[in-house]
XYZ file of N, CA and C in Angstrom:
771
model
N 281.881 -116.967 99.556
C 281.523 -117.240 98.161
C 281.925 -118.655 97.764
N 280.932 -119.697 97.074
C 281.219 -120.467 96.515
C 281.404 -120.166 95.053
N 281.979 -121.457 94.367
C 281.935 -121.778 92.516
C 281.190 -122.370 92.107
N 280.147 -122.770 92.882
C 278.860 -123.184 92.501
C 278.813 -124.616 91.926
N 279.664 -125.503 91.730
C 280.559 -126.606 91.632
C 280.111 -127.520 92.419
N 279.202 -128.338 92.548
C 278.783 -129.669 93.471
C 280.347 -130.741 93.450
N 280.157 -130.676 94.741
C 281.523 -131.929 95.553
C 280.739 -132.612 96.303
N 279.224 -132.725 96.400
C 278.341 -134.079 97.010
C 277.663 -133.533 96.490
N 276.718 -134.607 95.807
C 275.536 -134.720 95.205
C 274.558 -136.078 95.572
N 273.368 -135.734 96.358
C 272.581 -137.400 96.889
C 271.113 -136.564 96.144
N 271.307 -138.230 96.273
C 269.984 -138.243 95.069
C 268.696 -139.221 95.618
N 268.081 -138.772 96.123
C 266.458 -139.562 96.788
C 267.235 -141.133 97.474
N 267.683 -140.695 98.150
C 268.606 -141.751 99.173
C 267.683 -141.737 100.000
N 267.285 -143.497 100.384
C 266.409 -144.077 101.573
C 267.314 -144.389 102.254
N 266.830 -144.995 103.338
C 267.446 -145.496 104.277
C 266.544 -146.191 105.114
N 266.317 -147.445 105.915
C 265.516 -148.290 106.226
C 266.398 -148.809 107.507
N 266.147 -148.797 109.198
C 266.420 -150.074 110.079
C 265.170 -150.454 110.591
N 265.169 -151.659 109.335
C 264.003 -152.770 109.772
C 262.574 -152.351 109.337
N 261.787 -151.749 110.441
C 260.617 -151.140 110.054
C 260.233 -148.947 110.369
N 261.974 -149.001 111.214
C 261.685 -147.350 110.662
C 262.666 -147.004 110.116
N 262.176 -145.987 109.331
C 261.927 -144.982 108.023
C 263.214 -144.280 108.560
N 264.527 -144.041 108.371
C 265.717 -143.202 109.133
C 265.871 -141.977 107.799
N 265.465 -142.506 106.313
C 265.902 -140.648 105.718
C 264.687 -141.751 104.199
N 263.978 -140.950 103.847
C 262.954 -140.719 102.884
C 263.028 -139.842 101.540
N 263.538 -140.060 100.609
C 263.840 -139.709 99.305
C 264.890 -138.261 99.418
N 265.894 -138.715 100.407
C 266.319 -136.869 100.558
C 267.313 -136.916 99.282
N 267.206 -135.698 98.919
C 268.308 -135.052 97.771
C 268.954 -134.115 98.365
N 270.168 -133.859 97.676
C 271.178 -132.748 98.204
C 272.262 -132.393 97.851
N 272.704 -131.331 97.339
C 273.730 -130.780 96.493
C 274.433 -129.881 97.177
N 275.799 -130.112 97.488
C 276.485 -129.426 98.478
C 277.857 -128.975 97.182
N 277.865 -127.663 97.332
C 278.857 -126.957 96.253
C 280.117 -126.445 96.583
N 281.378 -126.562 96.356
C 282.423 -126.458 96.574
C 282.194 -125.008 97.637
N 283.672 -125.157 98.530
C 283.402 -123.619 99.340
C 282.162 -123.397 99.972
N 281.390 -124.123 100.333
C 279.727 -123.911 100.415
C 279.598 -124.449 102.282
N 279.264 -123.446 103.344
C 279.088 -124.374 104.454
C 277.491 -124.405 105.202
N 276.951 -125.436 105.149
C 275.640 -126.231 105.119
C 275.372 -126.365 106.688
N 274.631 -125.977 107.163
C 274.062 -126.490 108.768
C 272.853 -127.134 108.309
N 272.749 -128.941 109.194
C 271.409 -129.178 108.997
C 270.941 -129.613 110.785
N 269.969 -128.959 110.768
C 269.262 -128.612 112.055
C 268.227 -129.697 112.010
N 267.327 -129.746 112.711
C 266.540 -130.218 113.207
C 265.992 -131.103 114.635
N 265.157 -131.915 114.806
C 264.464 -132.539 116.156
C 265.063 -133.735 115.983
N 265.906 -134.412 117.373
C 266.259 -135.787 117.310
C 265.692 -136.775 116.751
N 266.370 -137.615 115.674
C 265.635 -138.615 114.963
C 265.174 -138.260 114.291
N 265.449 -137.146 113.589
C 265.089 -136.947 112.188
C 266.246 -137.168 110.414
N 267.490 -137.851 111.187
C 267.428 -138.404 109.960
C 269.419 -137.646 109.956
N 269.195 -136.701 110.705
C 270.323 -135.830 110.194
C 271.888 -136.604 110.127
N 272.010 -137.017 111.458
C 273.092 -137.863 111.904
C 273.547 -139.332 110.687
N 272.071 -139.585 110.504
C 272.160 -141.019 109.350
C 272.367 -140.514 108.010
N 271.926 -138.994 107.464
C 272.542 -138.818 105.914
C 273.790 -138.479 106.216
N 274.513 -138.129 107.426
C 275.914 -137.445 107.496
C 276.174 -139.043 107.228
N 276.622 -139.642 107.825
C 277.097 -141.133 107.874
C 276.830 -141.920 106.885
N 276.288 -141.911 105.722
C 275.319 -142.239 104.748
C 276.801 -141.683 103.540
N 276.776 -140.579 103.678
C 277.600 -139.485 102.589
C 278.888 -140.388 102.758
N 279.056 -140.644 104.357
C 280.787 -141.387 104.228
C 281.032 -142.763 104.445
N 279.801 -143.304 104.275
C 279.779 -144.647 103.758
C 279.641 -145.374 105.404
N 279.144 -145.014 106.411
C 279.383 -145.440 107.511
C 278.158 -146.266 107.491
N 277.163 -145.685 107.109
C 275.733 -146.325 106.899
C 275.807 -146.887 105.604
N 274.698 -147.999 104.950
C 274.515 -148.294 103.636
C 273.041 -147.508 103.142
N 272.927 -147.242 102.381
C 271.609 -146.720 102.249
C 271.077 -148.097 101.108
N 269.768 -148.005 101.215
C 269.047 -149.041 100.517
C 268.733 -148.864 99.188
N 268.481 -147.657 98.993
C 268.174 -147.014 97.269
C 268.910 -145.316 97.309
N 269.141 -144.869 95.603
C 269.213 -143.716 95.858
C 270.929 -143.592 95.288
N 271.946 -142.435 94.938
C 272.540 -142.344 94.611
C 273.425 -141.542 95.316
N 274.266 -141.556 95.292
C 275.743 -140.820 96.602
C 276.955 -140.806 95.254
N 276.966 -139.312 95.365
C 278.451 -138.915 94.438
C 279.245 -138.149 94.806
N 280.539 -138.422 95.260
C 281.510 -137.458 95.979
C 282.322 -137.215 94.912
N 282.709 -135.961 94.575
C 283.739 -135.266 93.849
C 283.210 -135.601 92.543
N 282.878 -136.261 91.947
C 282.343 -136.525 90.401
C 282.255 -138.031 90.468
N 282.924 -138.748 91.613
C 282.788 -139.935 91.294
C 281.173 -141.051 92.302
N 280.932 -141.756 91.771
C 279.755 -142.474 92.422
C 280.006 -143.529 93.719
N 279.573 -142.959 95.120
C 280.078 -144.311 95.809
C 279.190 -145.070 95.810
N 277.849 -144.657 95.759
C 277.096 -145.941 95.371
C 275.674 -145.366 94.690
N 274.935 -146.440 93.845
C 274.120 -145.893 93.211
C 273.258 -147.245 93.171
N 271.785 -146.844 93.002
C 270.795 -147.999 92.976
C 269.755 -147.585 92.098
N 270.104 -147.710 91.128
C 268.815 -147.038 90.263
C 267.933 -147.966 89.668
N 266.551 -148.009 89.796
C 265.572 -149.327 89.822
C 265.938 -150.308 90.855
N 266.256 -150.031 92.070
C 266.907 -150.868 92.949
C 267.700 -151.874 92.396
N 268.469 -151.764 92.007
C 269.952 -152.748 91.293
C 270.949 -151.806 91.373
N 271.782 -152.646 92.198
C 272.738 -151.903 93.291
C 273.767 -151.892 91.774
N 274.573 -150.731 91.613
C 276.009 -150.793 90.561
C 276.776 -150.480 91.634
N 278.126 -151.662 91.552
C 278.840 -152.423 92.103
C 280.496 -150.948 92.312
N 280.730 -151.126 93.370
C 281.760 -150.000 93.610
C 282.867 -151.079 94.307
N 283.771 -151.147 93.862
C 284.970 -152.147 94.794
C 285.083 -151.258 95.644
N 285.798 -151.740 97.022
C 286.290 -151.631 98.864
C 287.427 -150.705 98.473
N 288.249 -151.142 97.518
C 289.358 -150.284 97.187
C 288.644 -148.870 96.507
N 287.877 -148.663 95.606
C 287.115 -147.264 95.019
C 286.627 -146.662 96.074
N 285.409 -147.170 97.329
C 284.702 -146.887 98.559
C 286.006 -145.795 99.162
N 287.323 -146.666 99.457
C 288.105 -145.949 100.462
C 288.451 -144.915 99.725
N 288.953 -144.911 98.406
C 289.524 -143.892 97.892
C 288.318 -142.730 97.513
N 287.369 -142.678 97.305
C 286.342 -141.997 97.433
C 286.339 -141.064 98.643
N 285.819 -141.897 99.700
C 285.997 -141.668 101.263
C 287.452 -140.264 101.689
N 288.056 -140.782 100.922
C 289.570 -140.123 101.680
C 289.567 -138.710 101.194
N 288.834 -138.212 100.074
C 287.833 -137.058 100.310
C 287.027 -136.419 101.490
N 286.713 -137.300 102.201
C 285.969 -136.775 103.420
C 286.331 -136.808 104.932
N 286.073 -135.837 105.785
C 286.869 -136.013 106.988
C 285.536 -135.687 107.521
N 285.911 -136.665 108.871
C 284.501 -137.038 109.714
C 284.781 -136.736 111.155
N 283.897 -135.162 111.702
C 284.414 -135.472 113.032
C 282.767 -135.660 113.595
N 283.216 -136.550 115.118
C 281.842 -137.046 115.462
C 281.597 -136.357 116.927
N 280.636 -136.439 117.457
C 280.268 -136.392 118.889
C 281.047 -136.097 119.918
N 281.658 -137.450 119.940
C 283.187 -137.548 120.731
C 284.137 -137.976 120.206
N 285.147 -137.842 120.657
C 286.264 -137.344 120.041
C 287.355 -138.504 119.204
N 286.917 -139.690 119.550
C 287.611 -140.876 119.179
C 288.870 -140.885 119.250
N 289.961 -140.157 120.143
C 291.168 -140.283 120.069
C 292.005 -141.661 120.278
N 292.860 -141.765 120.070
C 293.713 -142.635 120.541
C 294.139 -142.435 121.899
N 293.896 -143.119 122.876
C 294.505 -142.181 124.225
C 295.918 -142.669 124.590
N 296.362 -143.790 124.020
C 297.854 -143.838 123.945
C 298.771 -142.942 123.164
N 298.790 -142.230 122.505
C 299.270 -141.234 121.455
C 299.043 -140.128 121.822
N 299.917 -139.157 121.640
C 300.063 -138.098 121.994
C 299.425 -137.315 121.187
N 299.197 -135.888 120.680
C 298.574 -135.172 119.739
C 298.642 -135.455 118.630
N 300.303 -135.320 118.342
C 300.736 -135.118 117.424
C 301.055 -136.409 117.183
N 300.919 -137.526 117.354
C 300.895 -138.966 117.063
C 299.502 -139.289 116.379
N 298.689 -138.904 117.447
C 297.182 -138.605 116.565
C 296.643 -138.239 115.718
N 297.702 -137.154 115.335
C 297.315 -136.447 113.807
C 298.058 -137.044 112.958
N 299.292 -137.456 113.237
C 299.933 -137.954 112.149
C 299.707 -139.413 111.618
N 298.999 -140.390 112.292
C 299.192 -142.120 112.314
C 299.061 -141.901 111.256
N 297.143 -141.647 110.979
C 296.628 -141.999 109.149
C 297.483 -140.897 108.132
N 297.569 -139.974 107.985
C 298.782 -139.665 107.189
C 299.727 -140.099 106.456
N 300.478 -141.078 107.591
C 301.918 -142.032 107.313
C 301.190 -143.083 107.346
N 300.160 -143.581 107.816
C 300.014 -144.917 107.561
C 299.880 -144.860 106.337
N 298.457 -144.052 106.033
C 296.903 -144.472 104.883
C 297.575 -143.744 103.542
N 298.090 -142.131 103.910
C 298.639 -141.562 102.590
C 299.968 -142.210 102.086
N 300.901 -142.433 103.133
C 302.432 -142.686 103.042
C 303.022 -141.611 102.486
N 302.641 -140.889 103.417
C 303.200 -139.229 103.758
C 304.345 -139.488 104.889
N 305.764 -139.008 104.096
C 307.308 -138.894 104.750
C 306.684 -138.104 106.741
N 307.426 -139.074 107.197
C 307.111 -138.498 108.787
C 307.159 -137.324 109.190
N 308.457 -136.978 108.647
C 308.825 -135.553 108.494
C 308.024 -134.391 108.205
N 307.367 -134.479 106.790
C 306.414 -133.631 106.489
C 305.336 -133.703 107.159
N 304.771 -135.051 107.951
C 303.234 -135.275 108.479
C 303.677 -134.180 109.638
N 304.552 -134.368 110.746
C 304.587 -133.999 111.643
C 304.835 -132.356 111.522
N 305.423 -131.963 110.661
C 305.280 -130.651 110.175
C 303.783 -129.806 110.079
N 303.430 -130.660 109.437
C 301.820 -130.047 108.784
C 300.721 -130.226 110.139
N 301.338 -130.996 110.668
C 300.593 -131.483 112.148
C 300.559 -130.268 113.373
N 301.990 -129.904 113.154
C 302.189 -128.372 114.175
C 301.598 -127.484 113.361
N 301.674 -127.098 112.932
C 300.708 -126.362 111.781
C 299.108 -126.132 112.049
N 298.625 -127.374 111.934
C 297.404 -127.526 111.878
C 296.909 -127.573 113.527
N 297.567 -127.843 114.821
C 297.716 -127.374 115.875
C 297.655 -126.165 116.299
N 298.738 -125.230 115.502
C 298.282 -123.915 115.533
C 297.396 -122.807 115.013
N 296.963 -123.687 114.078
C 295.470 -122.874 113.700
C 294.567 -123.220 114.403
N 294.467 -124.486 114.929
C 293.583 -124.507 116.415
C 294.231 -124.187 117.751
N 294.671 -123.484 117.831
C 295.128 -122.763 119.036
C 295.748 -123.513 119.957
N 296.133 -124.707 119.874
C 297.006 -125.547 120.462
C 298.400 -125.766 120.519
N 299.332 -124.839 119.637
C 300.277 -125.129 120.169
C 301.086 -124.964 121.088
N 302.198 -126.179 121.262
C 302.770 -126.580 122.412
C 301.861 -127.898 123.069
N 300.909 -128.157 122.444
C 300.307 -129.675 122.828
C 300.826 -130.473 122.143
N 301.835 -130.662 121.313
C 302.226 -132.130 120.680
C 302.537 -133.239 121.367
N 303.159 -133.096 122.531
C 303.074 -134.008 123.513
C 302.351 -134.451 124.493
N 301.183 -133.801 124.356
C 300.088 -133.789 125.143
C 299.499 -135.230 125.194
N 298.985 -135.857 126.015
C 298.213 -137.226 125.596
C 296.626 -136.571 125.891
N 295.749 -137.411 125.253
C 294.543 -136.876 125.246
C 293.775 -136.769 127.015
N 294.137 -137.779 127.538
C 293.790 -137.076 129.251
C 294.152 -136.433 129.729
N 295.285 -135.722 129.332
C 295.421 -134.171 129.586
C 295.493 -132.860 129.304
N 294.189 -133.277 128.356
C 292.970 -131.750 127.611
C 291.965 -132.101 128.000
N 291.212 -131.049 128.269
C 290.091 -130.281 128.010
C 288.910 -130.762 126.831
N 288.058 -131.070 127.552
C 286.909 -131.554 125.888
C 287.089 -130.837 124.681
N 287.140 -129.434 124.893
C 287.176 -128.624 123.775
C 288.846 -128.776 123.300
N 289.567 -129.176 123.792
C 290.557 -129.441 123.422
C 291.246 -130.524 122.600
N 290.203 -131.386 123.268
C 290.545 -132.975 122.365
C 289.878 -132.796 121.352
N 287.929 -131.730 121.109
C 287.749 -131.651 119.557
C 288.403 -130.918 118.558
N 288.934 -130.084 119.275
C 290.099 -129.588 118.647
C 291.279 -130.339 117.791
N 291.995 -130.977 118.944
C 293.026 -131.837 117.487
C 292.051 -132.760 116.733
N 290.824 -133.254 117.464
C 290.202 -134.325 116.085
C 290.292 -134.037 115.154
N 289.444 -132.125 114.803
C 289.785 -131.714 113.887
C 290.517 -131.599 113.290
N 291.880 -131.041 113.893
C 293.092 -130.705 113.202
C 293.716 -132.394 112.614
N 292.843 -133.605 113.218
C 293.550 -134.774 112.720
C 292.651 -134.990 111.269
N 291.561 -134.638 111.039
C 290.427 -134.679 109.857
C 291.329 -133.955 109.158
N 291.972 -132.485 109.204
C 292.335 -132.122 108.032
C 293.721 -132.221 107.651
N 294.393 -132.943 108.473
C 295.331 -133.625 108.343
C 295.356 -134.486 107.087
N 293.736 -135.231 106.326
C 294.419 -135.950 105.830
C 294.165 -135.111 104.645
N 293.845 -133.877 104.232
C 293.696 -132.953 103.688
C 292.201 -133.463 102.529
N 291.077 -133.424 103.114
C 290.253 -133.745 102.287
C 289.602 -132.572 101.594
N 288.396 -132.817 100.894
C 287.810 -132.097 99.955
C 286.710 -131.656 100.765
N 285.757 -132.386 101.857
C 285.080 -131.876 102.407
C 285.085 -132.280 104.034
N 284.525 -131.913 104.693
C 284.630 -131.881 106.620
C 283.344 -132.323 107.014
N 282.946 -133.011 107.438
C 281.560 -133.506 107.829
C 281.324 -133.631 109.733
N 280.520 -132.837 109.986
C 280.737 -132.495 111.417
C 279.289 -133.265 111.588
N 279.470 -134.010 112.990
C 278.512 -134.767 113.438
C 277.971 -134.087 114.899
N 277.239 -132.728 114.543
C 277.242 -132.245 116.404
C 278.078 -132.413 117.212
N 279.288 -131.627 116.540
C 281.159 -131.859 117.317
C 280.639 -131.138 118.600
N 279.646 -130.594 119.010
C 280.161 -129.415 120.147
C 278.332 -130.085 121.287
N 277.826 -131.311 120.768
C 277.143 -131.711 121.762
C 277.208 -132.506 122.998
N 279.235 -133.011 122.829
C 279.061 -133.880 124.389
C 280.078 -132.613 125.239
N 279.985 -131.264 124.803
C 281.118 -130.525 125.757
C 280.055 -129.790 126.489
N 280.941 -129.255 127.206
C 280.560 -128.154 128.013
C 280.155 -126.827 127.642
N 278.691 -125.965 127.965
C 278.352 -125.247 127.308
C 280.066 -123.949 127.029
N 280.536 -123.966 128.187
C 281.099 -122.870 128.094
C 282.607 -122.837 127.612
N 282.774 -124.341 127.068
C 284.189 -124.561 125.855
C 283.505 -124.832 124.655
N 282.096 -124.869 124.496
C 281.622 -124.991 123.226
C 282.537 -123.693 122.247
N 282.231 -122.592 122.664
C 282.749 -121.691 121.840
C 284.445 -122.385 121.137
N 284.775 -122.699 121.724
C 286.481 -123.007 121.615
C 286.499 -123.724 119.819
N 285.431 -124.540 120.240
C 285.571 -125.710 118.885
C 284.613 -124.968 117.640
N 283.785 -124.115 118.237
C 282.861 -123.025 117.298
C 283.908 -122.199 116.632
N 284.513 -121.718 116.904
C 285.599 -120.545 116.775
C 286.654 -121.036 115.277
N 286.560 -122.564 116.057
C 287.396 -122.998 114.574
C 286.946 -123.334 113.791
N 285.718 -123.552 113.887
C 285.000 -124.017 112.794
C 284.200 -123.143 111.454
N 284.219 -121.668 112.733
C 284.086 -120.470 111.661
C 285.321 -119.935 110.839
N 286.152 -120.464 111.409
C 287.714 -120.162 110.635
C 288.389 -121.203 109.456
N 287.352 -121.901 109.764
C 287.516 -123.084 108.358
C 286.636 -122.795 107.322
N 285.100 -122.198 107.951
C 284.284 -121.370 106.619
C 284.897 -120.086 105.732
N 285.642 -119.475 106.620
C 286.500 -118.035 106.155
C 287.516 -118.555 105.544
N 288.323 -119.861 105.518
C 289.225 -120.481 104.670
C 288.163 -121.338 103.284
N 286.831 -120.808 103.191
C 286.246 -121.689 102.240
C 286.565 -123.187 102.293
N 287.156 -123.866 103.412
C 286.569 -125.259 103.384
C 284.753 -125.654 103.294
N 284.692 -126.691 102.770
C 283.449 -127.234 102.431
C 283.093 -127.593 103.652
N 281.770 -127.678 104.025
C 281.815 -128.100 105.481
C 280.303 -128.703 105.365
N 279.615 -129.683 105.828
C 278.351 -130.125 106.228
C 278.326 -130.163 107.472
N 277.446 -129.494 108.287
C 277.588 -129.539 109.724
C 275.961 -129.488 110.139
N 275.683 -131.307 111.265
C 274.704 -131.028 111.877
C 275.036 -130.791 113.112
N 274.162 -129.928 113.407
C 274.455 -128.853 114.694
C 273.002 -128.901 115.393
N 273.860 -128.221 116.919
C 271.998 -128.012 117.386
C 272.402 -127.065 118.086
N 273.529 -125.986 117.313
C 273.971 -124.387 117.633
C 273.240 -123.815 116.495
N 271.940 -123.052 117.084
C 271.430 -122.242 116.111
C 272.442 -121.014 115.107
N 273.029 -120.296 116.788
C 273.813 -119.506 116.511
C 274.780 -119.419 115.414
N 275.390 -120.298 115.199
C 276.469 -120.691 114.506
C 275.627 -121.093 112.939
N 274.089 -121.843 113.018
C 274.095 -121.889 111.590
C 273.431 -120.423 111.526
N 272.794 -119.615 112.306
C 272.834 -118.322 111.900
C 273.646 -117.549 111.141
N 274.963 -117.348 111.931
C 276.103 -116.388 111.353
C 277.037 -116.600 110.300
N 277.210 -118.551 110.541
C 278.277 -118.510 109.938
C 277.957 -119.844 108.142
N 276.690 -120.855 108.781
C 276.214 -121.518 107.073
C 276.137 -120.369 106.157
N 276.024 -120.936 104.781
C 275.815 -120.170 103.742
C 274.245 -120.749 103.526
N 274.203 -122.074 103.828
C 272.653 -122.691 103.453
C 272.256 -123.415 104.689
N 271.134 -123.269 105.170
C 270.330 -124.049 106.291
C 269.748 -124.894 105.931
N 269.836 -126.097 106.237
C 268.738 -127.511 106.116
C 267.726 -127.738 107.088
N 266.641 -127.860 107.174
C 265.892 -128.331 108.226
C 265.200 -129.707 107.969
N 265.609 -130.836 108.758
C 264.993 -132.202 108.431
C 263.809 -132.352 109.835
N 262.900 -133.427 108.983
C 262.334 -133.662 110.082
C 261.805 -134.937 109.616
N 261.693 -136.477 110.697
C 260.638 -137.497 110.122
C 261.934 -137.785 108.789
N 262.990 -137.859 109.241
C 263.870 -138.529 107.325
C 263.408 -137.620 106.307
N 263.222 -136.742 106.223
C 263.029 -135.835 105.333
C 263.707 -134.569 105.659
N 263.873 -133.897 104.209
C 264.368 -132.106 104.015
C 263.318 -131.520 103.641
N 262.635 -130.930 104.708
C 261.618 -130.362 104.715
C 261.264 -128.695 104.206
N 262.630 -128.601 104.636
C 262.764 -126.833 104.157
C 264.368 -126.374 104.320
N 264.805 -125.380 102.995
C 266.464 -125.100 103.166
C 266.046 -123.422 102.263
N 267.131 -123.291 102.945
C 267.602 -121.949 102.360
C 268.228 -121.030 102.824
N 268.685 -119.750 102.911
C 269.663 -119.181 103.428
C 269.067 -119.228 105.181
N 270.001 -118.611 105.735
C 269.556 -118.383 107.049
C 268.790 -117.734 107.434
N 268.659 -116.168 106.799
C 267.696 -115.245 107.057
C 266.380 -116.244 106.871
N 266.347 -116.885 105.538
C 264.667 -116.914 105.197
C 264.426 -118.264 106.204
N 265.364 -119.223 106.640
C 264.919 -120.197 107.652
C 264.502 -119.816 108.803
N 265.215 -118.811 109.143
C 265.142 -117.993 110.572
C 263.931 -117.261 110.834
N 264.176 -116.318 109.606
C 263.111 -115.102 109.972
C 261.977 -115.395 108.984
N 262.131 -115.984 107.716
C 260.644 -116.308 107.258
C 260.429 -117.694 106.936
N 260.415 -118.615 108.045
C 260.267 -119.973 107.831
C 258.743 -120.029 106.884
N 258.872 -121.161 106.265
C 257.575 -121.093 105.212
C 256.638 -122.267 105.645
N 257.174 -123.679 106.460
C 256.350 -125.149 107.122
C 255.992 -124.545 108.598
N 254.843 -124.920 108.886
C 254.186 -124.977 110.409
C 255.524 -125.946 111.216
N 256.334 -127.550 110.200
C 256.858 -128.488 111.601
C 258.008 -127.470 111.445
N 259.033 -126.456 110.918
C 260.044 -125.700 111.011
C 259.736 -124.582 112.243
N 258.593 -123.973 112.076
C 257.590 -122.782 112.764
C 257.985 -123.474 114.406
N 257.656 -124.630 114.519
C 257.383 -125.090 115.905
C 258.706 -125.725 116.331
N 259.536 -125.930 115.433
C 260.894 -126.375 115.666
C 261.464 -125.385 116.131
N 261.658 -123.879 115.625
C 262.019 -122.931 116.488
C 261.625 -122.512 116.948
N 260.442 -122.274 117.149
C 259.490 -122.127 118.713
C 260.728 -122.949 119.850
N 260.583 -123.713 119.299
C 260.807 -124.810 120.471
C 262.637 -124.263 120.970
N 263.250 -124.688 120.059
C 264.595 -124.582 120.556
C 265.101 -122.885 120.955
N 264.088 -121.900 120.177
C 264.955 -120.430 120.061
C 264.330 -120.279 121.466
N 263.144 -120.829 122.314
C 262.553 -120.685 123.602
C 263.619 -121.149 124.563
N 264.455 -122.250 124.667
C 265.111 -122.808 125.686
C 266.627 -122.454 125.579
């Protein structure tokens, strides 16, 4: 159950490299407690609104509002001006895990989870490293604090990423196809927690290309295609009564292989 409460709100956000088209007037209202799978065919856009939301991309027109506040807005194309200092503090709302795993490979786990913490919050060491075992053991890792990252397991290193994202305790989790450079058969490992962060009502945006998972466990399905949101709605009606022919052939395609 969500509160029905928008904590991202985008508003006909373009996006342009050069002469192709990467996302086309998409809108999107993501509501507190609310967890979102957006699916679709490579190069359709998904990867660039995730990155877009946390400022990794610029978008060219269009409006981006995290928590109530605006990180950027272009209305009549005239950009209103957000200072570097507002951007980050905006941002620190959002935790970004990507592809791969970006660890530090000099640092141990629990060095990993804690840097931005004590650096960025100036959170007492004490408490970071506390909340750090903690957040280890809800991903099933503990006893890795001393671990350095070459000696885990893929599903292991997305594991503390995660546990380093909510480390810095944000408002929402933005998953970038966390479970597409592993191995089919530790995929589950990093799935597992990620359904245990929906059952904790964290907010979650997740593009995925695990049907399964936006089956059982989104509350809302996105389907993009071509920079566009072509079709959303619960899972059942994406699944079982898709309403577009390019959705129709999108799962043709993937529920076949």
């Amino acid at each position: 159950m969500t509160d029905n409460s928008p904590i991202i709100e985008v508003k006909h956000i373009n996006k342009q490299f050069g002469d192709f088209t990467a996302l086309s007037d998409v809108s999107l209202t993501v509501n507190r407690g609310e967890t979102i799978a957006i699916i679709g065919p490579s190069g359709s856009g998904k990867s660039t609104l995730l990155r877009s939301i946390n400022y990794l991309e610029q978008i060219n027109s269009g409006e981006i509002i995290i928590n109530g506040k605006t990180l950027v807005s272009t209305p009549q194309d005239k950009a209103i001006y957000v200072s570097d200092k507002e951007i980050r503090r905006i941002c620190s709302d959002l935790g970004m895990i990507f592809q791969h795993f970006n660890l530090f490979p000099h640092m141990t786990c629990l060095r990993n989870i804690t840097y931005a913490p004590i650096k960025v919050k100036k959170i007492a060491k004490a408490r970071a490293e506390a909340e750090a075992k903690c957040l280890l053991a809800m991903v099933d890792l503990s006893g890795k604090e001393d671990s350095y990252p070459a000696m885990l397991s893929g599903g292991q290193k997305q594991r503390v990423a995660i546990a380093r994202g909510l480390a810095m305790h944000p408002a929402v989790m933005l998953f970038d196809e966390p479970t597409s450079a592993l191995d089919p058969e530790i995929t589950g490992e990093v799935l597992a927690v990620m359904k245990k962060l929906a059952e904790d009502q964290m907010t979650m945006l997740v593009v995925t290309h695990e049907m399964g998972f936006a089956k059982e466990v989104a509350d809302r399905v996105i389907f993009m295609a071509d920079g566009r949101i072509v079709e959303q709605g619960t899972p059942r009606q994406i699944f079982d009564t898709p309403q577009s022919d390019r959705l129709k052939s999108f799962l043709r395609s993937v529920l076949r292989s």
